[in-house]
Structures are given as structure tokens and as C-alpha cells.
Amino acid sequence: MAETSVEKTQILQKYLELEQRGRIIAEYVWIDGTGNLRSKGRTLKKKILSIDQLPEWNFDGSSTNQAPGHDSDIYLKPVAYYPDPFRRGDNIVVLAACYNNDGTPNKFNHRHEAAKLFAAHKDAEIWFGLEQEYTLFDMYDNVYGWPKGGFPAPQGPYYCGVGAGKVYARDLIEAHYRACLYAGLELSGINAEVMPSQWEFQVGPCTGIELGDQLWMARYLLHRVAEEFGIKISFHPKPLKGDWNGAGCHTNVSTKEMRKPGGMKYIEQAIEKLSKRHAEHIKLYGSDNDMRLTGRHETASMTAFSSGVANRGSSIRIPRSVAKEGYGYFEDRRPASNIDPYLVTGIMCETVCGAIDNADMTKEFERESS
Ligand code: ADP
Ligand code: MN
Ligand code: MN
Ligand code: MN
């Protein structure tokens, strides 16, 4: 009988090498009723070559806060799939959107509404790059690696830190990075953050709805890898009170016009439109964001809109290099780490490219809390 974890790993390896006899495993992943992820696996008869070959499926929504017990079936509609870095081979991870029994989107399915906006504004070729910050906790809910009952030295040496005592859990972060690349996700980079045990990965640039899909899958892979290391991932925007940085999800945006010489004009127009819808945007920019947007720790005010070149204390920042060249993209620094990226990219498209008749991102929040 296996007693050590090394022995258990050796035994498991024997089974992982078994032939699957042409069948594949598809792990269906979805967003539950609390912004967390769930997944379950199923066997398919052959290798999947396109999204329409994937069957719809369902689950018990009364166990995930997504449906009442008397009408509990929620339907899983596959929207994207990626190579599975855990099972490898022809096995895949499938991102699925949730639909109710009557065909309407489940109240936490914000992809449905956002996708309509991106379809209507296809010609704008809107790109997003999101900077996902997050914090590591151990199994006892202490910040991972922090001294028991105490605090590490004040912030300063940790951002992009190098060396023992300055960086925590590099093994987990490296494993996640490789898993994302294996899955074909557009991870543009990764860095240690200002607070020790806080990290960031960037997804993008991705066009339209694809950003939300990829970011959710990158989060899923992070939770899965962290499971193996016995580390909990928190997306709370202010996991620790006091003089510790919060966690955000800066949203970098550009349209085809902004990316061409002379594009600054279009960036300025977008910022002007954004300034008029500050409150509507903030509503969709994550819960507990008021704890983070204090005007301190490289954040702007929750209530007042501002913008500036290279200013990390403003709502919208134009990177210095973009101002110098006169075209490129802008960064919205307001979104919290716990956002639903479909909400944020959806309302961004609505504000920058224009509202459409059959979609309204501002109503999504009410739908969720109904
Ligand atoms: P910061 O300096 O704010 O920390 P990062 O380097 O962490 O910036 O993140 C920048 C993000 O902007 C990346 O995800 C990158 O893919 C994205 N990005 C770069 N160019 C564009 C563009 N033209 N449109 C949208 N996003 C872009
Ligand atoms: Mn960054
Ligand atoms: Mn950051
Ligand atoms: Mn940033």
C-alpha cells in the first residue's frame, strides 16, 4: 500500500499511461452562481475538430445557486475548447455558457449579452488585454508564505521580486504559465506584484468575446494547478486591510482606428465617452471595489472619473509610449480582480463603439441580483 505521496504518484502514473482506446475526455467548465468555477468530465467517442462537434450537456443548477430545486436543469452550451494540460493527448477542456430550461441565458451568463455587442461591432476589431491580479492563501486561510501571526517587511522589494524572501510560490506560477501556453491561451506575460504572495498574469490581446473566454479558462487552470500545490487562489480586490496593495484587473483596450497612426484622436474620443458613464461602468467593475479604489496604492477615486498620460492614480491611463507615438491603446485601471470579464469588455464595447437595440450591459447587474 502506498504511504508517501511519491509512492501514490508512482501508482497513479501507471493508470495515466493506459490507452484510452480512441475515446477522449472533455472536461466541461462553467461559471457558477457565485463567480466561482465548476467542471465535470465526460467521455466522447472521437477526437473533436470543431466546436459544433461538442454536444450540449446539463447539470443540477440547484447545487450551484443557479436554479430552483423544482426546475433545476441548467444547460451547458459549449463556446470554446482548448487542449487539456492535465490529461493531455486529445483530451480537452471545454468552456460552456449556461442556459435555462426555456432557452434564456442563466442569470450569471453575461457572455450572451456581450457577444451580441461584439457581433454588431465586428468591424471595429476591438482588442482587449487584461491584467489579472490575484492573491495566494494557504489551507488555513493565511496569506501564503507569510510569517505565522505576523507580517512580512513592508512593500517595496516584492514587485517583480527576485530572491528568497522576496518572492513566493514561483513553482506554482511557472506551472500555471506553462499550462496556459499548452492550452493555447494568449498569455502575454506574468509578474510578481507589490504585495508579497500577490501575482499577475496578462491575457491578450484578444479580439472581442474571446478575451472573456480565455480569461475564464486561465482562471480555471490557475485553480486546478493551485489545487495540486495545496494553495487557495483569491480574486478579492482587497484581501488584506492596511498598507497592502489591493488586486485589480486593468483592462487595456484598442480599436482598429486607435492602432493606426493618428489613432490618439480616437483614444481621446473613447475617454470622453467613458467620462460620461463612470457610474454605469463602476457598477460592473467588481464587488468590494470600494475597498480598493481609495485613491491610494496606485488607484483612482471610486466616485470621480480622471484620465492622464502615464498616471497610475487615474481611472484611465494612456501609456507613455502610446502618447509618444500618437496611437495604440488605453488602460482602464478601475476594474477589480473579481470582475466577470464579459461584463467589463461588454460595457466597454457598448460605450466606445455605440449602444445597440437588442443588448444593454447596464441591465446585466439587475438580472444577476434578481
Ligand atoms: P502595465 O504596464 O499596466 O503593468 P502590462 O504589461 O501588465 O501593463 O499589460 C498590458 C496589457 O495590454 C497586455 O495584456 C497586452 O497584451 C495588452 N495590450 C498591448 N497592446 C494592446 C492593444 N493594442 N490593445 C489592447 N491591449 C493591448
Ligand atoms: Mn501589469
Ligand atoms: Mn499589476
Ligand atoms: Mn496595468
Short mmCIF file of N, CA and C and ligand atoms in Angstrom, two decimals, residues 131 250 312 317 331 333, ligand 4:
data_model
loop_
_atom_site.label_atom_id
_atom_site.label_comp_id
_atom_site.label_asym_id
_atom_site.label_seq_id
_atom_site.Cartn_x
_atom_site.Cartn_y
_atom_site.Cartn_z
N GLU A 131 -5.12 42.43 -17.23
CA GLU A 131 -4.06 42.11 -16.27
C GLU A 131 -4.71 41.55 -15.01
N HIS A 250 -6.75 45.46 -14.55
CA HIS A 250 -6.63 46.55 -15.53
C HIS A 250 -7.02 46.05 -16.91
N ARG A 312 -0.71 56.53 -12.91
CA ARG A 312 -1.27 55.30 -12.32
C ARG A 312 -2.26 55.60 -11.20
N ARG A 317 -5.50 55.42 -17.96
CA ARG A 317 -4.11 55.81 -18.21
C ARG A 317 -3.78 55.59 -19.69
N GLU A 331 -5.61 52.23 -21.07
CA GLU A 331 -5.79 51.29 -19.97
C GLU A 331 -6.85 51.81 -19.00
N ARG A 333 -8.05 51.44 -15.43
CA ARG A 333 -7.46 50.89 -14.20
C ARG A 333 -8.51 50.59 -13.13
MN MN B 4 -1.73 47.97 -15.60
#
